[in-house]
Amino acid sequence: MQSQNSFTLFGNAQVNETESNSEVKKKRDDFATEIRSRDRNNLINLKRLAQNNQNTQIQDQFPLIPLTLPLDIQQTLKQQQEVLQKTSFTFEDFPDLIKKIYSQDVVQLHYGITGLRKMLSVESGAPIQQVIDANLVPKLIEIIQKEQIPQLILEAAWALTNVASGTTQQTQSIIDKGGINLFIKLLSSQYRDIAEQAVWAIGNIAGDCTQYRDLILKFGGVDPLITIIENAQNKNTIKHCTWSLSNLCRGKPIPEFRYVKNALPIFCKIIINEIDPEVLTDACWALSYLSDGDNSRLQTVIDSQVVPTLIKLLDHSSLQLVIPTLRILGNVVTGDENQTTYVLSQGLLSKIPKLLSHDKKALRREACWTISNITAGSNNQVSQVVRDAPILEQLFALMTNDVEEIVREATWAIANSTKNGSNSDIQLLVQKGLLNVFKHLLQGEDIQILNVVLEALFNVLKRGDQDFQDDNYYLTTIEQNGVIKRIEDLQKHSNQNVYQKCFNILEQYYEAESEL
């Protein structure tokens, strides 16, 4: 039954067809962190220093200074290696190191390369550009390709790895000389230290930009890294490989899935088995990208049995771990009804109130986005949200008191409920004050919020037709709290969609006097 009050209609409009649930399930808009070399300026350096300070390496199966060398050379190189580890180098030593690098004498060559590597391993101010300007990059690559002594190959690869941690232009100097293929080949080296050095180089290059990342992917860089992880004998190897492989799997635009699909179950396994927060963070960031896809991809995540672990990780103290963890779960609940139901059965909603009230905006937004995908699902899934008093209370609070982007996400979560919930769910929302919240939001200027609220109001009124038949309680309530007057005013809004939604409500539910 229509209200007896009359309101003026401006113009004419067509009622839009209601979107399907699959369209309502909103995939993440461009809300992504940049691909990281572990925070481009700081964490790469920390990684490099950590590498220099590793003292827990497992003895390599094959000696880096081969036993086939003459005994006197073996002994000289070993003694020199010990001395060089304790020696500091400054840029004043650079000319002498260059001279030794071009020497035909293996002992001099070893001294020059090791000294250069140590110069490039300082925390800040490494002479990367000077190394490039001295044309040492092709020389280092030549040493890796031709040298027969693994220790020299390791030192040259190590030096190039640190060059690759510089600017994009500096990294390009390695790529131009075939460095990507070179390092991918080194990943399969029988010498563990050389293979792990290649892991660092691949991670640095992939972390620079998505163009370099994609080159590594096309040259087949993923599977050798997976092989190293699967055969790793210590935690440091897993940590370094996880970081490197993670850099190959994230970033915008996201990589083509055919290149990285084999990494998805590996990251799930790492998340289940590892406890190091740094390893877990890298794995979760990567999986947050890999799980952003079709339902078959989401099913792989579910089948790995990683979801219960992810839900436990939502209680972790590290914000940098919780954000990608929640994003993975938010991706999975964009799936079909069974996939979303499975995640809910593992206790996801019990973690949401704490996240909705978190002082970090990124977490509140992720939590709202996750809920909006759940409320875009079945009646039962909507009911679980709507009838969870702490969640509903938090959402209403965010819609009225938070910053605009959080208001928008929280409004989506509730608006989806008005479309996909049961009639009793809508009644509960209205009883809890939904219409007053909508009245507040309609006073704002955000076009997206206005459109979402008007669509949700239309949904509520349609449910009132079903519930109350000849006496739609929602019509009376909306009219009494002044919402209809605001809707009439919004017909003059410059946005066509806002105008059209206002027109639809007034035309269908209130007697109207057209000005046309």
Short mmCIF file of C-alpha atoms in Angstrom, two decimals:
data_model
loop_
_atom_site.label_atom_id
_atom_site.label_comp_id
_atom_site.label_asym_id
_atom_site.label_seq_id
_atom_site.Cartn_x
_atom_site.Cartn_y
_atom_site.Cartn_z
CA MET A 1 0.00 0.00 0.00
CA GLN A 2 1.35 3.39 -0.94
CA SER A 3 1.65 6.31 1.43
CA GLN A 4 -1.08 8.91 1.11
CA ASN A 5 1.43 11.75 1.15
CA SER A 6 2.42 13.10 -2.24
CA PHE A 7 5.88 14.08 -3.44
CA THR A 8 7.08 15.68 -6.63
CA LEU A 9 8.83 13.55 -9.25
CA PHE A 10 11.37 15.19 -11.52
CA GLY A 11 11.82 13.67 -14.97
CA ASN A 12 11.62 10.01 -15.90
CA ALA A 13 13.81 7.04 -15.07
CA GLN A 14 14.13 3.34 -15.74
CA VAL A 15 14.34 0.82 -12.92
CA ASN A 16 17.63 -1.05 -13.06
CA GLU A 17 17.65 -4.80 -13.00
CA THR A 18 18.91 -6.16 -9.71
CA GLU A 19 22.47 -7.39 -9.84
CA SER A 20 23.19 -11.07 -9.35
CA ASN A 21 24.89 -12.24 -6.18
CA SER A 22 28.05 -13.04 -8.10
CA GLU A 23 28.24 -9.41 -9.21
CA VAL A 24 27.57 -8.12 -5.72
CA LYS A 25 30.51 -10.05 -4.32
CA LYS A 26 33.04 -7.28 -4.67
CA LYS A 27 36.54 -8.25 -5.53
CA ARG A 28 39.22 -6.08 -4.06
CA ASP A 29 39.55 -2.80 -5.92
CA ASP A 30 43.08 -1.56 -6.27
CA PHE A 31 43.71 -1.86 -2.55
CA ALA A 32 47.12 -3.43 -2.66
CA THR A 33 50.51 -2.81 -1.25
CA GLU A 34 53.35 -2.36 -3.69
CA ILE A 35 55.51 -5.33 -4.39
CA ARG A 36 58.26 -5.29 -1.80
CA SER A 37 61.91 -6.01 -1.77
CA ARG A 38 61.08 -5.97 1.94
CA ASP A 39 60.45 -2.21 2.06
CA ARG A 40 62.58 -1.10 -0.82
CA ASN A 41 65.10 1.03 1.07
CA ASN A 42 65.37 -0.60 4.49
CA LEU A 43 64.50 -4.26 4.48
CA ILE A 44 66.61 -5.14 1.46
CA ASN A 45 69.61 -3.87 3.37
CA LEU A 46 68.60 -5.87 6.41
CA LYS A 47 68.30 -8.95 4.29
CA ARG A 48 71.71 -8.34 2.82
CA LEU A 49 73.29 -7.88 6.24
CA ALA A 50 71.54 -10.96 7.57
CA GLN A 51 73.06 -12.87 4.71
CA ASN A 52 76.53 -11.59 5.53
CA ASN A 53 76.13 -12.55 9.16
CA GLN A 54 74.85 -16.08 8.67
CA ASN A 55 76.84 -18.43 10.89
CA THR A 56 74.51 -21.41 10.90
CA GLN A 57 74.94 -22.72 7.37
CA ILE A 58 75.00 -26.46 6.88
CA GLN A 59 78.29 -27.73 5.51
CA ASP A 60 77.98 -27.94 1.73
CA GLN A 61 78.16 -31.43 0.29
CA PHE A 62 80.74 -30.19 -2.20
CA PRO A 63 83.61 -27.92 -1.09
CA LEU A 64 83.60 -24.47 -2.66
CA ILE A 65 87.39 -24.66 -2.97
CA PRO A 66 87.73 -27.94 -4.88
CA LEU A 67 90.09 -30.67 -3.75
CA THR A 68 91.18 -31.01 -7.37
CA LEU A 69 93.16 -27.76 -7.14
CA PRO A 70 96.87 -27.99 -6.36
CA LEU A 71 97.29 -28.29 -2.59
CA ASP A 72 99.24 -25.05 -2.25
CA ILE A 73 96.49 -23.07 -4.03
CA GLN A 74 93.82 -24.72 -1.89
CA GLN A 75 95.63 -23.72 1.26
CA THR A 76 96.33 -20.19 0.05
CA LEU A 77 92.70 -19.59 -0.91
CA LYS A 78 91.42 -20.98 2.39
CA GLN A 79 93.83 -18.84 4.41
CA GLN A 80 92.99 -15.78 2.34
CA GLN A 81 89.27 -16.45 2.76
CA GLU A 82 89.66 -16.40 6.54
CA VAL A 83 91.66 -13.17 6.44
CA LEU A 84 89.21 -11.45 4.08
CA GLN A 85 86.25 -12.25 6.31
CA LYS A 86 87.86 -10.07 8.97
CA THR A 87 89.00 -7.33 6.59
CA SER A 88 87.10 -4.10 6.01
CA PHE A 89 87.23 -2.31 2.68
CA THR A 90 86.65 1.33 1.78
CA PHE A 91 86.22 3.05 -1.55
CA GLU A 92 89.92 3.89 -1.46
CA ASP A 93 90.53 0.18 -2.08
CA PHE A 94 88.31 0.19 -5.19
CA PRO A 95 91.04 0.75 -7.86
CA ASP A 96 93.18 -2.02 -6.41
CA LEU A 97 90.22 -4.41 -6.30
CA ILE A 98 89.41 -3.72 -9.95
CA LYS A 99 92.99 -4.48 -10.90
CA LYS A 100 92.89 -7.78 -9.04
CA ILE A 101 89.51 -8.74 -10.57
CA TYR A 102 91.09 -8.54 -14.02
CA SER A 103 94.17 -10.51 -12.91
CA GLN A 104 94.87 -13.93 -14.44
CA ASP A 105 96.11 -15.13 -11.06
CA VAL A 106 93.36 -17.05 -9.23
CA VAL A 107 94.49 -15.88 -5.79
CA GLN A 108 94.46 -12.24 -6.87
CA LEU A 109 91.06 -12.75 -8.54
CA HIS A 110 89.68 -14.26 -5.35
CA TYR A 111 90.93 -11.29 -3.32
CA GLY A 112 89.44 -8.76 -5.75
CA ILE A 113 85.98 -10.34 -6.02
CA THR A 114 85.67 -10.97 -2.28
CA GLY A 115 86.77 -7.44 -1.47
CA LEU A 116 84.27 -6.03 -3.95
CA ARG A 117 81.49 -8.15 -2.50
CA LYS A 118 82.27 -6.85 0.98
CA MET A 119 82.29 -3.25 -0.23
CA LEU A 120 78.82 -3.78 -1.70
CA SER A 121 77.52 -5.35 1.53
CA VAL A 122 77.64 -2.27 3.71
CA GLU A 123 74.41 -1.11 5.32
CA SER A 124 74.29 2.14 3.36
CA GLY A 125 76.31 3.94 0.74
CA ALA A 126 77.35 0.86 -1.22
CA PRO A 127 79.25 1.90 -4.39
CA ILE A 128 76.76 0.25 -6.73
CA GLN A 129 76.88 2.91 -9.42
CA GLN A 130 80.68 3.01 -9.34
CA VAL A 131 80.76 -0.74 -9.92
CA ILE A 132 78.45 -0.32 -12.92
CA ASP A 133 80.43 2.64 -14.27
CA ALA A 134 83.63 0.59 -14.02
CA ASN A 135 81.99 -1.98 -16.32
CA LEU A 136 82.33 -4.68 -13.68
CA VAL A 137 78.85 -6.18 -14.20
CA PRO A 138 79.76 -8.00 -17.45
CA LYS A 139 83.06 -9.06 -15.87
CA LEU A 140 81.27 -10.59 -12.87
CA ILE A 141 78.85 -12.36 -15.19
CA GLU A 142 81.77 -13.69 -17.22
CA ILE A 143 83.40 -15.04 -14.06
CA ILE A 144 80.19 -16.86 -13.11
CA GLN A 145 79.87 -18.36 -16.58
CA LYS A 146 83.48 -19.44 -17.05
CA GLU A 147 85.12 -19.87 -13.67
CA GLN A 148 85.75 -23.41 -12.43
CA ILE A 149 86.26 -22.58 -8.76
CA PRO A 150 82.86 -22.45 -6.98
CA GLN A 151 84.08 -20.04 -4.30
CA LEU A 152 84.77 -17.43 -6.98
CA ILE A 153 81.38 -18.06 -8.58
CA LEU A 154 79.74 -17.54 -5.18
CA GLU A 155 81.56 -14.26 -4.55
CA ALA A 156 80.76 -12.91 -8.02
CA ALA A 157 77.10 -13.90 -7.69
CA TRP A 158 76.99 -12.31 -4.25
CA ALA A 159 78.38 -9.04 -5.59
CA LEU A 160 75.82 -9.01 -8.42
CA THR A 161 73.04 -9.70 -5.93
CA ASN A 162 73.92 -6.54 -4.08
CA VAL A 163 74.05 -4.56 -7.32
CA ALA A 164 70.52 -5.87 -7.98
CA SER A 165 69.38 -4.33 -4.68
CA GLY A 166 69.99 -0.83 -6.05
CA THR A 167 67.74 1.34 -8.18
CA THR A 168 65.72 0.07 -11.10
CA GLN A 169 68.27 1.49 -13.52
CA GLN A 170 71.09 -0.22 -11.66
CA THR A 171 69.25 -3.53 -11.67
CA GLN A 172 68.68 -3.09 -15.41
CA SER A 173 72.46 -3.22 -15.93
CA ILE A 174 72.37 -6.87 -14.83
CA ILE A 175 69.30 -7.75 -16.86
CA ASP A 176 70.81 -6.25 -20.02
CA LYS A 177 73.72 -8.69 -19.74
CA GLY A 178 71.54 -11.79 -19.34
CA GLY A 179 71.56 -11.81 -15.55
CA ILE A 180 68.07 -13.29 -15.12
CA ASN A 181 68.80 -16.47 -17.05
CA LEU A 182 72.14 -16.72 -15.30
CA PHE A 183 70.66 -16.62 -11.82
CA ILE A 184 67.85 -19.03 -12.71
CA LYS A 185 70.47 -21.54 -13.81
CA LEU A 186 72.37 -21.00 -10.57
CA LEU A 187 69.24 -21.95 -8.61
CA SER A 188 69.92 -25.53 -9.70
CA SER A 189 73.59 -25.48 -8.72
CA GLN A 190 74.84 -28.54 -6.85
CA TYR A 191 76.52 -26.11 -4.46
CA ARG A 192 73.98 -25.11 -1.85
CA ASP A 193 75.59 -21.74 -1.09
CA ILE A 194 75.58 -20.75 -4.77
CA ALA A 195 71.96 -21.80 -5.20
CA GLU A 196 70.94 -19.79 -2.14
CA GLN A 197 72.85 -16.80 -3.43
CA ALA A 198 70.81 -17.03 -6.62
CA VAL A 199 67.70 -17.07 -4.43
CA TRP A 200 68.71 -13.68 -3.05
CA ALA A 201 69.40 -12.29 -6.52
CA ILE A 202 66.06 -13.47 -7.91
CA GLY A 203 64.28 -11.95 -4.91
CA ASN A 204 66.02 -8.61 -5.34
CA ILE A 205 65.32 -8.43 -9.06
CA ALA A 206 61.69 -9.54 -8.75
CA GLY A 207 61.16 -7.08 -5.92
CA ASP A 208 62.27 -4.15 -8.04
CA CYS A 209 59.29 -3.91 -10.38
CA THR A 210 56.63 -6.07 -11.98
CA GLN A 211 58.34 -5.93 -15.37
CA TYR A 212 61.42 -7.67 -13.96
CA ARG A 213 59.21 -10.04 -12.01
CA ASP A 214 57.42 -11.07 -15.20
CA LEU A 215 60.71 -11.67 -17.02
CA ILE A 216 61.79 -14.08 -14.28
CA LEU A 217 58.44 -15.84 -14.48
CA LYS A 218 58.64 -16.25 -18.25
CA PHE A 219 62.16 -17.66 -17.95
CA GLY A 220 60.90 -20.30 -15.49
CA GLY A 221 62.06 -18.95 -12.13
CA VAL A 222 59.26 -20.41 -9.97
CA ASP A 223 59.82 -24.17 -10.11
CA PRO A 224 63.53 -24.12 -9.14
CA LEU A 225 62.64 -22.08 -6.06
CA ILE A 226 59.91 -24.55 -5.15
CA THR A 227 62.40 -27.41 -5.50
CA ILE A 228 64.80 -25.69 -3.08
CA ILE A 229 62.00 -25.15 -0.54
CA GLU A 230 60.85 -28.76 -0.78
CA ASN A 231 64.39 -30.00 -0.17
CA ALA A 232 65.47 -27.36 2.36
CA GLN A 233 67.52 -28.63 5.28
CA ASN A 234 67.36 -25.53 7.46
CA LYS A 235 64.99 -22.74 8.39
CA ASN A 236 67.10 -19.99 6.83
CA THR A 237 66.79 -21.59 3.42
CA ILE A 238 63.00 -21.71 3.80
CA LYS A 239 62.95 -18.08 4.95
CA HIS A 240 65.01 -16.79 2.04
CA CYS A 241 63.20 -18.85 -0.60
CA THR A 242 59.80 -17.87 0.75
CA TRP A 243 60.73 -14.20 0.46
CA SER A 244 62.08 -14.63 -3.07
CA LEU A 245 59.16 -16.75 -4.28
CA SER A 246 56.75 -14.33 -2.65
CA ASN A 247 58.17 -11.46 -4.71
CA LEU A 248 57.40 -13.47 -7.85
CA CYS A 249 53.76 -13.87 -6.87
CA ARG A 250 52.62 -10.43 -5.84
CA GLY A 251 52.32 -6.91 -7.18
CA LYS A 252 49.93 -5.05 -9.45
CA PRO A 253 49.20 -6.01 -12.13
CA ILE A 254 49.10 -9.49 -10.67
CA PRO A 255 51.22 -12.11 -12.50
CA GLU A 256 49.65 -14.51 -14.95
CA PHE A 257 48.43 -17.44 -12.88
CA ARG A 258 49.86 -20.06 -15.22
CA TYR A 259 53.35 -18.97 -14.23
CA VAL A 260 52.77 -19.04 -10.45
CA LYS A 261 50.08 -21.69 -9.91
CA ASN A 262 52.56 -24.25 -8.59
CA ALA A 263 53.48 -21.87 -5.78
CA LEU A 264 49.97 -21.72 -4.31
CA PRO A 265 50.02 -25.08 -2.48
CA ILE A 266 53.62 -24.46 -1.40
CA PHE A 267 52.66 -21.25 0.38
CA CYS A 268 49.72 -23.01 2.03
CA LYS A 269 52.10 -25.67 3.32
CA ILE A 270 54.55 -23.04 4.60
CA ILE A 271 51.78 -21.22 6.47
CA ILE A 272 50.68 -24.45 8.14
CA ASN A 273 54.16 -25.62 9.10
CA GLU A 274 56.17 -22.49 9.91
CA ILE A 275 56.08 -20.25 12.99
CA ASP A 276 58.59 -17.51 12.05
CA PRO A 277 56.49 -14.30 11.70
CA GLU A 278 58.68 -13.06 8.85
CA VAL A 279 58.23 -16.26 6.86
CA LEU A 280 54.51 -16.32 7.58
CA THR A 281 54.14 -12.68 6.52
CA ASP A 282 55.86 -13.27 3.19
CA ALA A 283 53.83 -16.42 2.55
CA CYS A 284 50.54 -14.75 3.44
CA TRP A 285 51.18 -11.72 1.27
CA ALA A 286 51.92 -14.01 -1.65
CA LEU A 287 48.87 -16.16 -1.01
CA SER A 288 46.70 -13.04 -0.77
CA TYR A 289 47.53 -12.40 -4.42
CA LEU A 290 47.38 -16.02 -5.55
CA SER A 291 43.95 -16.52 -3.94
CA ASP A 292 42.48 -13.54 -5.78
CA GLY A 293 40.92 -15.55 -8.59
CA ASP A 294 38.26 -18.00 -9.68
CA ASN A 295 36.59 -20.62 -7.50
CA SER A 296 38.92 -23.43 -8.55
CA ARG A 297 41.81 -21.41 -7.16
CA LEU A 298 39.89 -20.81 -3.93
CA GLN A 299 39.16 -24.52 -3.68
CA THR A 300 42.88 -25.25 -3.82
CA VAL A 301 43.31 -23.02 -0.78
CA ILE A 302 40.51 -24.81 1.06
CA ASP A 303 41.75 -28.28 0.12
CA SER A 304 45.20 -27.46 1.51
CA GLN A 305 43.63 -27.28 5.00
CA VAL A 306 45.25 -23.89 5.59
CA VAL A 307 42.03 -22.05 6.52
CA PRO A 308 42.00 -23.06 10.23
CA THR A 309 45.61 -21.87 10.54
CA LEU A 310 44.75 -18.57 8.84
CA ILE A 311 41.91 -17.96 11.27
CA LYS A 312 44.24 -18.57 14.21
CA LEU A 313 46.72 -16.11 12.71
CA LEU A 314 44.10 -13.35 12.94
CA ASP A 315 45.03 -13.20 16.64
CA HIS A 316 48.72 -12.65 15.87
CA SER A 317 50.40 -9.57 17.32
CA SER A 318 51.97 -8.56 13.98
CA LEU A 319 49.77 -6.21 11.97
CA GLN A 320 51.86 -6.94 8.86
CA LEU A 321 50.83 -10.59 9.17
CA VAL A 322 47.18 -10.09 10.11
CA ILE A 323 46.36 -7.85 7.12
CA PRO A 324 47.31 -10.35 4.36
CA THR A 325 45.83 -13.20 6.42
CA LEU A 326 42.46 -11.46 6.53
CA ARG A 327 42.72 -10.63 2.85
CA ILE A 328 43.18 -14.31 1.97
CA LEU A 329 40.08 -15.22 3.97
CA GLY A 330 38.23 -12.31 2.37
CA ASN A 331 39.16 -13.70 -1.04
CA VAL A 332 37.95 -17.20 -0.16
CA VAL A 333 34.53 -15.92 0.94
CA THR A 334 34.06 -14.39 -2.52
CA GLY A 335 33.66 -17.99 -3.66
CA ASP A 336 30.54 -20.11 -3.99
CA GLU A 337 28.13 -20.88 -1.16
CA ASN A 338 29.92 -24.04 -0.04
CA GLN A 339 33.31 -22.33 0.04
CA THR A 340 32.02 -19.42 2.09
CA THR A 341 30.13 -21.76 4.42
CA TYR A 342 33.30 -23.75 5.04
CA VAL A 343 35.24 -20.65 6.10
CA LEU A 344 32.41 -19.60 8.42
CA SER A 345 32.33 -23.08 9.95
CA GLN A 346 35.97 -22.64 10.96
CA GLY A 347 35.09 -19.69 13.20
CA LEU A 348 35.91 -16.63 11.09
CA LEU A 349 33.09 -14.47 12.49
CA SER A 350 34.34 -14.86 16.06
CA LYS A 351 37.47 -12.91 15.06
CA ILE A 352 35.70 -10.09 13.22
CA PRO A 353 34.53 -7.78 16.07
CA LYS A 354 38.09 -7.28 17.29
CA LEU A 355 39.19 -6.41 13.76
CA LEU A 356 36.29 -4.02 13.15
CA SER A 357 37.29 -2.06 16.24
CA HIS A 358 41.03 -2.11 15.55
CA ASP A 359 42.79 1.24 15.65
CA LYS A 360 44.44 0.56 12.28
CA LYS A 361 42.27 1.70 9.39
CA ALA A 362 43.61 -0.95 7.02
CA LEU A 363 42.34 -3.74 9.24
CA ARG A 364 38.91 -2.16 9.70
CA ARG A 365 38.58 -1.81 5.95
CA GLU A 366 39.65 -5.39 5.29
CA ALA A 367 37.21 -6.65 7.91
CA CYS A 368 34.31 -4.68 6.41
CA TRP A 369 35.20 -5.89 2.93
CA THR A 370 35.27 -9.47 4.12
CA ILE A 371 31.86 -9.11 5.77
CA SER A 372 30.44 -7.51 2.62
CA ASN A 373 31.37 -10.62 0.67
CA ILE A 374 29.73 -12.86 3.26
CA THR A 375 26.51 -10.80 3.21
CA ALA A 376 26.50 -11.09 -0.57
CA GLY A 377 25.94 -14.83 -0.07
CA SER A 378 23.07 -17.03 1.03
CA ASN A 379 20.28 -16.26 3.54
CA ASN A 380 22.00 -18.41 6.13
CA GLN A 381 25.31 -16.63 5.71
CA VAL A 382 23.66 -13.22 6.01
CA SER A 383 21.82 -14.35 9.14
CA GLN A 384 25.08 -15.38 10.80
CA VAL A 385 26.33 -11.82 10.37
CA VAL A 386 23.12 -9.94 11.16
CA ARG A 387 22.43 -12.01 14.28
CA ASP A 388 25.94 -11.56 15.61
CA ALA A 389 25.28 -8.60 17.93
CA PRO A 390 28.92 -7.44 18.31
CA ILE A 391 29.45 -7.42 14.53
CA LEU A 392 26.21 -5.57 13.82
CA GLU A 393 26.91 -3.03 16.54
CA GLN A 394 30.41 -2.39 15.18
CA LEU A 395 29.19 -2.02 11.59
CA PHE A 396 26.55 0.54 12.57
CA ALA A 397 29.17 2.45 14.56
CA LEU A 398 31.57 2.49 11.60
CA MET A 399 28.81 3.69 9.27
CA THR A 400 28.17 6.72 11.43
CA ASN A 401 31.52 7.59 13.00
CA ASP A 402 34.46 6.49 10.85
CA VAL A 403 36.36 7.98 7.93
CA GLU A 404 34.71 7.96 4.53
CA GLU A 405 36.40 4.88 3.06
CA ILE A 406 35.48 2.78 6.10
CA VAL A 407 31.93 4.14 6.07
CA ARG A 408 31.70 3.07 2.45
CA GLU A 409 32.88 -0.50 3.12
CA ALA A 410 30.68 -0.92 6.19
CA THR A 411 27.68 0.38 4.24
CA TRP A 412 28.31 -2.20 1.51
CA ALA A 413 28.27 -4.94 4.13
CA ILE A 414 24.87 -3.88 5.46
CA ALA A 415 23.43 -3.05 2.03
CA ASN A 416 24.20 -6.55 0.81
CA SER A 417 22.29 -7.88 3.82
CA THR A 418 19.16 -6.01 2.69
CA LYS A 419 19.32 -7.79 -0.63
CA ASN A 420 20.29 -11.30 0.40
CA GLY A 421 19.00 -11.67 3.95
CA SER A 422 15.68 -13.18 4.96
CA ASN A 423 12.67 -11.04 5.81
CA SER A 424 13.29 -11.71 9.49
CA ASP A 425 16.88 -10.49 9.05
CA ILE A 426 15.59 -7.23 7.58
CA GLN A 427 13.18 -6.85 10.49
CA LEU A 428 16.04 -7.30 12.93
CA LEU A 429 18.17 -4.72 11.11
CA VAL A 430 15.34 -2.18 11.27
CA GLN A 431 14.70 -2.95 14.94
CA LYS A 432 18.38 -2.31 15.67
CA GLY A 433 18.22 1.15 14.07
CA LEU A 434 19.14 0.63 10.41
CA LEU A 435 16.80 3.32 9.10
CA ASN A 436 18.26 5.95 11.42
CA VAL A 437 21.74 5.02 10.22
CA PHE A 438 20.56 5.38 6.61
CA LYS A 439 19.05 8.77 7.42
CA HIS A 440 22.43 9.89 8.71
CA LEU A 441 24.24 8.63 5.60
CA LEU A 442 21.82 10.36 3.23
CA GLN A 443 22.92 13.70 4.66
CA GLY A 444 26.40 13.12 3.26
CA GLU A 445 27.88 13.98 -0.12
CA ASP A 446 29.67 10.75 -1.08
CA ILE A 447 28.01 9.61 -4.31
CA GLN A 448 28.82 5.94 -3.88
CA ILE A 449 27.42 5.86 -0.36
CA LEU A 450 24.27 7.67 -1.49
CA ASN A 451 23.72 5.15 -4.26
CA VAL A 452 24.28 2.15 -2.01
CA VAL A 453 21.97 3.49 0.72
CA LEU A 454 19.17 4.32 -1.72
CA GLU A 455 19.42 0.86 -3.25
CA ALA A 456 19.31 -0.69 0.21
CA LEU A 457 16.27 1.41 1.18
CA PHE A 458 14.51 0.17 -1.94
CA ASN A 459 15.33 -3.39 -0.88
CA VAL A 460 13.92 -2.76 2.60
CA LEU A 461 10.68 -1.35 1.20
CA LYS A 462 10.26 -4.35 -1.10
CA ARG A 463 10.67 -6.64 1.90
CA GLY A 464 8.05 -4.59 3.70
CA ASP A 465 5.60 -5.35 0.89
CA GLN A 466 6.20 -9.06 1.50
CA ASP A 467 6.07 -8.88 5.29
CA PHE A 468 3.28 -6.39 5.97
CA GLN A 469 1.18 -6.67 2.81
CA ASP A 470 -1.40 -3.85 3.03
CA ASP A 471 0.37 -1.92 5.77
CA ASN A 472 4.10 -1.59 5.02
CA TYR A 473 5.59 -0.62 8.38
CA TYR A 474 8.85 0.43 6.77
CA LEU A 475 7.05 3.03 4.63
CA THR A 476 5.59 4.69 7.69
CA THR A 477 8.88 4.60 9.59
CA ILE A 478 10.88 6.09 6.73
CA GLU A 479 8.34 8.83 6.29
CA GLN A 480 8.18 9.67 9.99
CA ASN A 481 11.94 10.01 10.44
CA GLY A 482 12.24 12.48 7.54
CA VAL A 483 14.04 10.24 5.06
CA ILE A 484 11.48 10.75 2.32
CA LYS A 485 11.96 14.52 2.34
CA ARG A 486 15.69 13.99 1.86
CA ILE A 487 15.01 11.54 -0.97
CA GLU A 488 12.80 14.11 -2.69
CA ASP A 489 15.59 16.69 -2.43
CA LEU A 490 18.12 14.22 -3.82
CA GLN A 491 16.13 14.00 -7.05
CA LYS A 492 17.89 17.24 -7.92
CA HIS A 493 21.32 15.63 -7.45
CA SER A 494 23.65 15.99 -10.40
CA ASN A 495 24.49 12.27 -10.37
CA GLN A 496 22.13 10.37 -12.65
CA ASN A 497 22.18 7.19 -10.58
CA VAL A 498 21.30 9.02 -7.37
CA TYR A 499 18.45 10.79 -9.11
CA GLN A 500 17.17 7.59 -10.68
CA LYS A 501 17.12 5.65 -7.41
CA CYS A 502 15.23 8.46 -5.68
CA PHE A 503 12.75 8.54 -8.55
CA ASN A 504 12.20 4.80 -8.30
CA ILE A 505 11.41 4.91 -4.58
CA LEU A 506 9.01 7.84 -4.85
CA GLU A 507 7.27 6.55 -7.95
CA GLN A 508 6.71 3.04 -6.60
CA TYR A 509 5.96 3.71 -2.95
CA TYR A 510 4.53 7.23 -2.68
CA GLU A 511 1.85 9.15 -4.51
CA ALA A 512 3.69 11.57 -6.72
CA GLU A 513 2.96 14.65 -8.72
CA SER A 514 5.13 14.81 -11.81
CA GLU A 515 6.45 18.20 -12.90
CA LEU A 516 6.74 17.04 -16.49
#
